[in-house]
Coordinates of C-alpha atoms in Angstrom, one line a residue:
M27 CA 0.4 0.1 -0.1
Q28 CA 1.1 3.3 -0.6
F29 CA 1.6 6.7 1.4
R30 CA 0.9 10.5 0.7
N31 CA 5.2 10.7 0.0
N32 CA 6.8 13.8 2.4
N33 CA 8.6 16.1 -0.1
F34 CA 11.7 17.6 1.0
E35 CA 14.0 20.7 0.1
K36 CA 16.8 20.7 -1.3
G37 CA 19.8 21.4 1.2
I38 CA 18.3 22.9 4.5
P39 CA 21.4 22.7 6.5
M40 CA 20.7 23.0 10.5
F41 CA 17.8 20.9 12.7
V42 CA 16.2 24.7 13.3
S43 CA 16.1 25.6 9.8
F44 CA 14.4 22.4 8.7
W45 CA 11.9 22.4 11.5
R46 CA 10.8 26.1 10.7
R47 CA 10.5 24.7 7.6
C48 CA 9.1 22.5 7.9
I49 CA 6.3 23.7 10.0
L50 CA 5.7 26.8 7.6
C51 CA 5.6 24.6 4.6
G52 CA 2.4 22.5 7.1
L53 CA 4.7 19.1 5.8
C54 CA 4.2 16.0 8.5
I55 CA 8.2 14.8 7.9
S56 CA 9.2 11.2 9.1
I57 CA 11.5 10.5 11.1
I58 CA 13.1 7.7 12.7
I59 CA 15.0 7.2 15.9
L60 CA 16.9 4.3 16.5
Q61 CA 17.0 2.7 19.7
K62 CA 19.7 0.0 21.0
N63 CA 18.7 -3.6 20.5
P64 CA 15.4 -2.5 20.5
T65 CA 14.2 -5.9 20.9
S66 CA 16.4 -7.1 23.6
A67 CA 15.3 -3.3 24.8
M68 CA 11.5 -4.2 25.0
Q69 CA 12.0 -7.5 27.5
E70 CA 15.4 -5.9 29.6
S71 CA 13.4 -2.7 30.2
D72 CA 11.3 -1.9 33.1
S73 CA 7.9 0.1 31.3
S74 CA 5.8 0.9 33.7
F75 CA 7.1 4.5 34.1
M76 CA 7.9 5.1 30.7
E77 CA 6.7 7.6 28.6
K78 CA 4.0 6.2 26.7
R79 CA 2.5 8.3 23.1
A80 CA 0.4 4.6 22.1
C81 CA -1.9 4.1 19.3
W82 CA -4.8 1.9 19.9
I83 CA -4.5 -0.8 16.6
S84 CA -8.4 -1.4 17.1
Y85 CA -10.2 -5.0 15.2
L86 CA -12.2 -2.1 13.6
D87 CA -8.3 -1.1 12.5
F88 CA -7.8 -5.2 11.0
E89 CA -11.3 -4.9 9.2
L90 CA -9.7 -2.1 7.3
Y91 CA -6.3 -3.2 6.5
L92 CA -5.3 -6.6 8.3
K93 CA -7.7 -9.1 7.3
D94 CA -8.1 -11.9 5.7
L95 CA -4.4 -11.5 3.6
N96 CA -1.0 -14.0 3.1
E97 CA 1.2 -13.8 5.5
T98 CA 3.7 -11.9 2.6
E99 CA 0.8 -9.6 2.5
F100 CA 0.3 -9.1 5.9
R101 CA 3.4 -8.1 6.9
E102 CA 3.9 -5.2 3.9
Q103 CA 0.3 -4.0 6.1
V104 CA 2.1 -4.1 9.3
S105 CA 5.3 -2.5 8.8
S106 CA 3.6 0.3 6.6
M107 CA 1.2 0.9 9.9
Y108 CA 4.6 1.0 11.8
D109 CA 6.0 3.6 9.3
I110 CA 2.9 5.3 10.5
I111 CA 3.3 4.7 13.8
L112 CA 6.8 6.2 14.1
E113 CA 6.4 9.4 11.9
H114 CA 4.2 11.2 14.0
Q115 CA 6.5 10.0 17.2
L116 CA 4.6 7.4 19.2
N117 CA 6.5 4.5 20.6
T118 CA 4.3 1.7 21.2
V119 CA 0.9 0.2 19.9
I120 CA -2.0 -1.4 21.7
V121 CA -3.2 -3.8 19.8
H122 CA -6.7 -5.7 19.6
V123 CA -5.5 -9.9 20.1
R124 CA -9.1 -10.6 21.7
A125 CA -12.0 -8.5 20.9
F126 CA -14.7 -10.6 21.2
G127 CA -14.6 -14.8 21.9
D128 CA -12.3 -15.2 20.0
A129 CA -8.5 -14.6 19.6
I130 CA -5.2 -13.2 16.4
Y131 CA -3.4 -16.1 17.5
P132 CA -3.9 -19.9 18.0
S133 CA -5.1 -20.5 21.7
D134 CA -6.2 -23.9 23.1
Y135 CA -9.8 -21.0 24.9
Y136 CA -10.9 -19.4 21.6
P137 CA -11.3 -19.9 18.1
Y138 CA -9.2 -17.8 15.6
A139 CA -10.9 -14.0 15.2
T140 CA -13.4 -13.2 12.4
Y141 CA -12.4 -10.0 12.6
L142 CA -8.6 -11.7 10.9
Y143 CA -10.0 -14.3 9.4
S144 CA -13.3 -14.1 7.9
D145 CA -13.7 -17.8 8.0
R146 CA -11.6 -18.8 11.4
N147 CA -9.2 -21.1 9.7
S148 CA -5.5 -20.0 10.1
R149 CA -3.8 -18.9 6.7
G150 CA -0.8 -20.8 8.1
Y151 CA 1.5 -18.0 10.2
D152 CA 1.3 -16.5 13.1
A153 CA -0.3 -13.7 12.9
L154 CA 0.4 -11.9 16.9
K155 CA 4.2 -13.3 16.8
I156 CA 4.3 -11.3 13.2
M157 CA 3.0 -7.8 14.6
I158 CA 5.2 -8.6 18.3
D159 CA 8.5 -9.3 16.6
M160 CA 8.1 -6.2 13.9
A161 CA 7.2 -3.7 16.8
H162 CA 10.1 -4.6 18.7
E163 CA 12.3 -4.8 16.0
R164 CA 11.2 -0.9 15.5
G165 CA 12.0 -0.2 19.0
I166 CA 8.0 0.3 19.3
Y167 CA 6.8 -1.6 22.6
F168 CA 3.4 -3.8 22.2
E169 CA 0.9 -4.4 24.5
A170 CA -2.5 -6.8 24.0
W171 CA -5.5 -5.1 24.4
I172 CA -8.5 -7.7 25.4
N173 CA -11.8 -7.3 25.9
P174 CA -12.5 -9.8 28.6
Y175 CA -15.9 -10.6 29.0
R176 CA -17.1 -9.4 25.5
I177 CA -18.2 -12.7 23.1
S178 CA -20.4 -10.7 20.3
K179 CA -21.3 -7.1 19.7
D180 CA -24.6 -7.9 17.5
D181 CA -26.7 -10.4 15.5
A182 CA -24.7 -10.9 13.0
S183 CA -21.4 -11.5 15.1
T184 CA -23.3 -13.9 17.6
A185 CA -25.0 -15.9 15.1
S186 CA -20.9 -17.0 14.1
Y187 CA -20.2 -17.5 17.6
L188 CA -22.5 -20.2 18.0
Q189 CA -21.4 -22.1 15.1
T190 CA -18.0 -22.4 16.8
K191 CA -16.6 -25.1 18.7
Q192 CA -16.0 -23.3 22.3
Y193 CA -19.6 -22.3 22.5
E194 CA -21.0 -25.4 24.0
S195 CA -18.3 -25.1 27.0
I196 CA -18.9 -21.8 27.4
L197 CA -22.4 -21.2 27.4
P198 CA -23.3 -22.1 30.9
Y199 CA -21.5 -18.5 32.2
T200 CA -22.9 -16.7 29.8
I201 CA -25.1 -13.4 29.3
M202 CA -27.3 -13.4 26.3
Y203 CA -28.6 -9.4 26.6
Q204 CA -29.6 -7.3 24.0
T205 CA -28.2 -4.1 22.4
A206 CA -28.7 -0.4 22.3
N207 CA -30.7 -1.1 18.7
G208 CA -32.3 -4.4 20.1
E209 CA -29.7 -6.5 18.4
T210 CA -28.6 -9.6 20.8
A211 CA -25.0 -9.7 22.3
M212 CA -23.7 -12.5 24.3
A213 CA -20.6 -11.8 27.2
L214 CA -19.5 -14.0 29.9
D215 CA -20.8 -13.7 33.4
P216 CA -18.1 -11.9 35.2
K217 CA -19.6 -13.1 38.5
S218 CA -19.0 -16.6 37.5
E219 CA -15.9 -17.9 38.8
K220 CA -15.8 -19.8 34.9
T221 CA -15.1 -16.7 33.8
Q222 CA -12.9 -15.5 35.5
A223 CA -10.6 -19.0 35.3
L224 CA -10.8 -18.7 31.1
I225 CA -10.0 -15.0 31.1
V226 CA -7.4 -15.6 33.5
N227 CA -6.1 -18.6 31.8
G228 CA -6.5 -16.5 28.2
V229 CA -3.7 -13.4 29.3
R230 CA -1.7 -16.7 31.1
E231 CA -1.5 -18.1 27.7
L232 CA -1.0 -15.2 25.7
L233 CA 2.1 -14.5 28.0
D234 CA 3.7 -18.3 27.6
N235 CA 3.3 -17.8 24.6
Y236 CA 4.5 -13.9 23.2
A237 CA 6.5 -11.3 23.6
V238 CA 4.2 -8.6 24.5
D239 CA 5.4 -5.5 27.1
G240 CA 2.1 -5.3 28.6
I241 CA -1.8 -6.0 28.6
H242 CA -4.2 -3.8 28.7
F243 CA -7.5 -3.9 29.2
D244 CA -10.6 -1.4 28.3
D245 CA -14.2 0.2 29.2
Y246 CA -16.3 -3.4 28.5
F247 CA -17.1 -4.8 31.5
Y248 CA -20.7 -4.7 32.9
V249 CA -22.3 -2.1 29.6
R250 CA -25.5 -2.1 29.4
G251 CA -28.3 -5.4 29.5
M252 CA -25.6 -7.3 31.4
D253 CA -27.9 -7.6 34.7
D254 CA -28.7 -4.3 34.8
D255 CA -30.1 -5.1 38.2
L256 CA -27.6 -5.7 39.8
S257 CA -25.8 -3.2 42.7
T258 CA -22.4 -1.5 41.4
S259 CA -21.5 -3.1 44.7
L260 CA -21.3 -6.4 43.3
K261 CA -20.2 -5.1 39.9
M262 CA -16.8 -3.9 41.2
E263 CA -17.1 -7.1 43.6
Y264 CA -16.8 -9.0 41.0
V265 CA -14.4 -6.7 38.4
N266 CA -12.8 -6.2 41.1
Q267 CA -12.2 -10.1 41.7
L268 CA -10.6 -10.5 38.3
I269 CA -8.5 -7.7 37.9
Q270 CA -6.4 -9.2 41.8
Q271 CA -5.9 -12.8 39.7
V272 CA -5.1 -10.9 35.9
Y273 CA -2.6 -9.0 38.5
E274 CA -1.1 -11.5 40.2
V275 CA -0.5 -13.3 36.9
V276 CA 1.0 -10.6 35.2
H277 CA 3.6 -10.4 37.7
Q278 CA 4.4 -13.6 37.5
Y279 CA 6.8 -12.0 34.7
K280 CA 9.2 -10.1 33.7
N281 CA 8.7 -6.8 32.8
V282 CA 4.9 -7.1 31.6
T283 CA 2.1 -4.3 32.8
F284 CA -0.9 -4.4 33.6
G285 CA -3.2 -1.1 32.5
I286 CA -7.1 -0.4 32.1
S287 CA -8.0 2.0 30.2
P288 CA -11.6 3.3 31.7
A289 CA -14.6 5.6 30.8
G290 CA -13.0 9.4 31.0
N291 CA -16.3 10.3 32.9
L292 CA -15.5 9.2 36.2
E293 CA -19.9 8.3 37.0
N294 CA -20.1 5.9 34.0
A295 CA -16.5 3.6 34.9
R296 CA -18.1 3.4 38.1
A297 CA -21.2 2.6 37.2
Q298 CA -20.2 -0.3 34.4
G299 CA -18.4 -1.6 37.7
A300 CA -15.2 -0.2 37.7
D301 CA -13.7 -0.1 40.8
V302 CA -11.4 3.0 39.6
D303 CA -11.3 4.3 43.3
I304 CA -9.8 1.2 44.8
W305 CA -7.6 0.4 41.6
L306 CA -5.7 3.6 42.3
S307 CA -5.5 3.8 46.3
Q308 CA -4.6 -0.2 46.7
D309 CA -1.8 -2.0 45.4
G310 CA -2.4 -6.0 43.7
Y311 CA -4.9 -3.9 41.3
I312 CA -3.2 -2.3 37.8
D313 CA 0.4 -0.8 36.8
Y314 CA -1.5 2.0 35.5
I315 CA -4.7 3.7 34.2
M316 CA -5.4 5.3 30.4
P317 CA -9.2 7.2 31.2
Q318 CA -10.7 8.4 27.7
I319 CA -10.8 11.8 27.9
Y320 CA -12.9 12.3 24.4
W321 CA -13.7 15.9 25.0
S322 CA -12.2 18.8 23.8
D323 CA -12.2 22.1 26.4
M324 CA -15.3 24.3 24.3
Y325 CA -18.3 21.8 25.5
I326 CA -21.5 23.2 26.0
V327 CA -22.6 22.9 29.6
N328 CA -26.3 24.9 30.6
E329 CA -25.5 27.3 27.5
E330 CA -22.0 28.3 29.3
T331 CA -18.5 26.9 27.6
I332 CA -16.7 24.8 30.0
R333 CA -13.0 23.3 30.2
M334 CA -14.5 19.5 29.9
F335 CA -11.3 18.0 29.1
K336 CA -9.0 19.3 31.8
N337 CA -11.8 19.1 34.7
R338 CA -12.1 15.6 33.8
C339 CA -8.4 15.2 34.0
N340 CA -8.4 16.7 36.9
E341 CA -11.3 14.5 38.5
W342 CA -8.5 11.3 37.6
M343 CA -5.9 12.8 39.1
N344 CA -7.7 13.9 42.5
I345 CA -7.5 10.3 42.8
N346 CA -4.4 8.8 42.3
M347 CA -3.3 8.1 45.6
L348 CA -1.1 5.7 44.4
H349 CA -0.3 8.1 42.2
K350 CA 0.4 5.1 40.2
P351 CA 1.5 5.8 35.8
M352 CA -1.6 8.0 34.2
Y353 CA -2.5 7.9 30.4
I354 CA -4.6 10.0 29.3
G355 CA -6.8 8.2 26.1
L356 CA -7.1 11.1 23.8
A357 CA -9.8 11.3 20.5
L358 CA -8.3 11.2 17.8
Y359 CA -11.3 10.3 16.0
R360 CA -12.8 13.6 17.2
V361 CA -11.2 15.9 15.2
G362 CA -12.6 18.6 13.2
E363 CA -16.0 17.0 14.0
K364 CA -18.8 19.1 14.1
D365 CA -20.6 18.5 16.7
F366 CA -22.5 22.0 18.4
V367 CA -22.0 20.3 21.9
D368 CA -18.6 19.9 22.4
Y369 CA -17.9 23.0 19.5
G370 CA -13.9 22.4 20.7
W371 CA -13.4 19.8 17.7
S372 CA -14.4 21.7 14.6
E373 CA -12.8 25.5 16.4
H374 CA -9.5 24.4 16.6
S375 CA -6.6 22.5 14.3
R376 CA -4.7 22.8 18.4
N377 CA -6.4 20.2 20.4
L378 CA -4.4 16.7 21.1
A379 CA -0.9 19.4 21.1
D380 CA -2.7 21.3 23.5
Q381 CA -4.4 18.7 25.6
C382 CA -0.8 17.0 25.5
A383 CA 0.3 19.8 26.8
Y384 CA -1.7 20.2 30.3
L385 CA -1.6 16.6 30.8
Y386 CA 2.3 16.7 31.0
E387 CA 2.8 19.7 32.9
N388 CA 0.2 17.9 35.1
G389 CA 2.0 15.2 36.2
C390 CA 0.5 12.9 33.2
N391 CA 2.6 10.3 32.2
G392 CA 1.8 10.0 28.4
F393 CA -1.1 9.5 26.1
A394 CA -3.3 7.1 23.2
L395 CA -4.7 8.6 20.1
F396 CA -7.9 6.7 19.3
R397 CA -7.6 4.7 16.9
F398 CA -5.5 4.0 13.4
E399 CA -7.1 4.5 11.1
W400 CA -7.1 8.5 11.6
L401 CA -3.5 9.0 11.1
R402 CA -4.9 8.5 7.5
K403 CA -6.9 10.3 7.5
E404 CA -7.1 13.7 5.7
Q405 CA -9.3 16.0 8.0
S406 CA -5.8 14.5 10.8
E407 CA -3.5 16.0 9.7
A408 CA -3.3 19.3 10.8
E409 CA -4.5 18.1 14.1
L410 CA -1.4 15.4 13.5
C411 CA 1.6 18.0 12.1
A412 CA 0.3 20.3 15.6
L413 CA 0.6 16.9 18.4
K414 CA 3.9 16.1 16.3
E415 CA 5.5 19.6 16.4
Y416 CA 4.5 19.7 20.2
I417 CA 6.1 16.3 21.0
I418 CA 9.7 16.8 19.3
K419 CA 10.0 20.0 20.8
Y420 CA 8.6 19.5 23.8
R421 CA 9.2 15.8 25.0
L422 CA 12.5 14.4 22.2
Q423 CA 14.5 17.4 22.5
E424 CA 13.6 17.7 26.5
Q425 CA 14.8 14.8 26.6
S426 CA 17.6 14.5 25.2
S427 CA 18.8 17.8 26.3
Y428 CA 18.9 18.7 22.4
T429 CA 20.7 21.9 21.6
E430 CA 22.0 23.3 18.7
E431 CA 25.4 23.1 19.9
N432 CA 25.6 19.3 20.3
Y433 CA 23.8 18.3 16.8
H434 CA 25.5 18.1 13.6
A435 CA 24.1 18.1 10.8
W436 CA 24.9 16.3 7.0
N437 CA 23.0 16.5 3.6
H438 CA 24.5 15.6 0.7
S439 CA 23.1 13.8 -2.5
T440 CA 23.8 10.0 -2.5
D441 CA 25.1 10.6 -6.4
E442 CA 27.9 12.2 -5.0
I443 CA 30.0 9.5 -2.0
P444 CA 30.9 13.2 0.0
K445 CA 34.3 12.8 2.3
C446 CA 34.6 11.6 5.6
I447 CA 33.2 14.6 8.0
T448 CA 35.0 15.8 10.7
E449 CA 35.0 19.0 10.9
N450 CA 33.3 20.2 14.8
V451 CA 34.3 17.0 15.9
E452 CA 35.3 18.4 19.7
K453 CA 31.6 20.7 19.4
C454 CA 29.7 17.8 18.2
F455 CA 31.2 15.1 19.8
P456 CA 33.4 16.2 22.8
G457 CA 35.8 14.0 24.5
Y458 CA 36.4 12.1 20.8
G459 CA 39.4 12.6 18.7
S460 CA 37.7 12.2 15.2
V461 CA 34.1 11.2 13.7
S462 CA 33.5 9.8 10.6
M463 CA 30.2 9.6 8.2
F464 CA 29.5 9.3 4.8
M465 CA 26.5 7.5 3.2
K466 CA 26.8 5.1 0.0
D467 CA 24.0 3.3 -1.2
Y468 CA 21.3 4.4 0.9
F469 CA 23.8 2.9 4.4
L470 CA 25.2 5.6 6.4
I471 CA 28.7 4.2 7.4
Y472 CA 30.8 6.0 10.4
A473 CA 32.9 4.5 12.4
I474 CA 34.4 6.4 15.9
K475 CA 39.0 7.9 16.4
Y476 CA 38.6 7.8 20.4
T477 CA 41.1 10.8 22.1
D478 CA 43.2 7.6 23.0
G479 CA 43.8 6.4 20.1
T480 CA 41.9 3.3 19.5
F481 CA 40.0 3.7 16.9
G482 CA 36.0 1.9 16.5
S483 CA 34.8 -0.3 13.8
W484 CA 32.4 0.5 11.2
K485 CA 29.1 0.6 11.7
K486 CA 26.4 0.8 8.8
Y487 CA 22.8 1.5 9.4
S488 CA 20.3 0.7 6.2
M489 CA 17.5 4.3 5.6
F490 CA 16.4 1.8 3.0
D491 CA 15.1 -1.9 5.3
N492 CA 15.4 1.2 8.6
K493 CA 18.1 -1.5 9.9
W494 CA 21.7 -1.6 11.2
M495 CA 23.5 -4.1 9.8
S496 CA 25.8 -4.6 12.0
E497 CA 26.2 -4.4 15.7
Y498 CA 24.6 -0.8 16.6
D499 CA 27.0 1.0 19.1
P500 CA 25.0 2.2 22.1
E501 CA 27.4 5.5 22.3
I502 CA 25.5 7.3 18.8
K503 CA 22.1 7.9 18.0
I504 CA 20.8 8.8 15.2
I505 CA 18.3 10.6 13.8
G506 CA 17.4 10.3 9.7
I507 CA 15.2 11.9 8.1
P508 CA 14.6 10.2 4.4
R509 CA 13.1 11.7 1.7
E510 CA 10.6 9.8 -0.1
D511 CA 9.3 10.6 -2.9
V512 CA 13.0 9.8 -4.6
K513 CA 14.7 8.2 -1.9
K514 CA 18.1 10.6 -3.1
Y515 CA 18.3 13.1 -0.3
L516 CA 18.7 11.9 3.2
I517 CA 19.6 14.1 6.1
F518 CA 21.1 13.2 9.3
Y519 CA 21.5 14.3 13.4
W520 CA 23.5 12.7 15.1
Q521 CA 24.9 12.8 19.5
V522 CA 27.1 11.0 21.5
L523 CA 24.4 9.6 23.5

């Protein structure tokens, strides 16, 4: 699948000048940030308190981009999706591995998902393993997103599930209910011990077989129609029994987190059985919380405009007694939406950037965008460019202590191989004797001569394949920006870590 080319101007000499021109021209520019040994980094680093810049990849995105493909097609599509994730400076994908009573991986407990394979028959490859491996190769964290109780959502998906061999075994502990539009849906009964055992076993199966970085639940607990007469306290009790068990299982595995993304309206979240006050005041339930705060700050209540986004954020921050990592779910899908009540989405094109600024300023640890499809929509471009500008200016540069002095920029045509660059070495690489770098056939090649006279081996990185062709040197971070229209001009910035 082809994506929009990013056209660069030739010969932009310095980082600040480059981004000034980018912003003025309204270009969305792809930056690849390479991390040391991404696969092992995912496994060895503790992601509990990491800054999370995430995007949900939902079953709806599978239906759009990943359904009924052969392995080659699947890999190509996943690679293209991850290109877009990195282009927008995101570092985490939250992927729907079990949206209903089925799975995108071979399971002892669940049939194959119809949003991956229409006929529930494997195409001979493990989609989940491929997605995880490809994410880790690119330095992207991968969280497995599960809807624990939901089996089906409407008449069609219910009829499909009734044809599976798993249906009869779970029938004694399922709830059949009517959705808001009158269709029949199915869910596991949260109060059943068999329900809890099935879900916990499914989580353990995932963690035994796949190198996921996290288990992620969303807000589908007691939805409308499921035991509506049950008291809120009992709903919370049954949900908490499951949450505690899942937390215990997850923490039997190294460097895997368990987080929940409840409804952003606290009252609604509690009514669905999400005992968020307990989760954020007592240990043993969750590692992080990610409330879905899907409002702008121009929301009309009683003919007055209120700051609904900030108000909701403040409510969640105020109950976070344990100071658990808090990430905010943001409504990418609403940008440009014309809503006469929540009218900020159509009035401004910096909603997401401003929301990120607020959440970071108030101690939150990151955000997630709902959902992937809107990363590709034209109506999202202005908001996403503003968000990317904010991330680069206030997050990435802040983390890398960026200054004009400790970066060196190089721009050359690959038609003429430049001489090794050694000027300004002390300015750009203090403490190093010399740094030699050149470009040949889409490969960046560099070597370091240390002040003690020793000489580092040549290292080679492929900008075409986005991967190191030799052992990665942890002392250098390369940020490369390829010109995608002709793959000819490349701009690099490098910094000693």
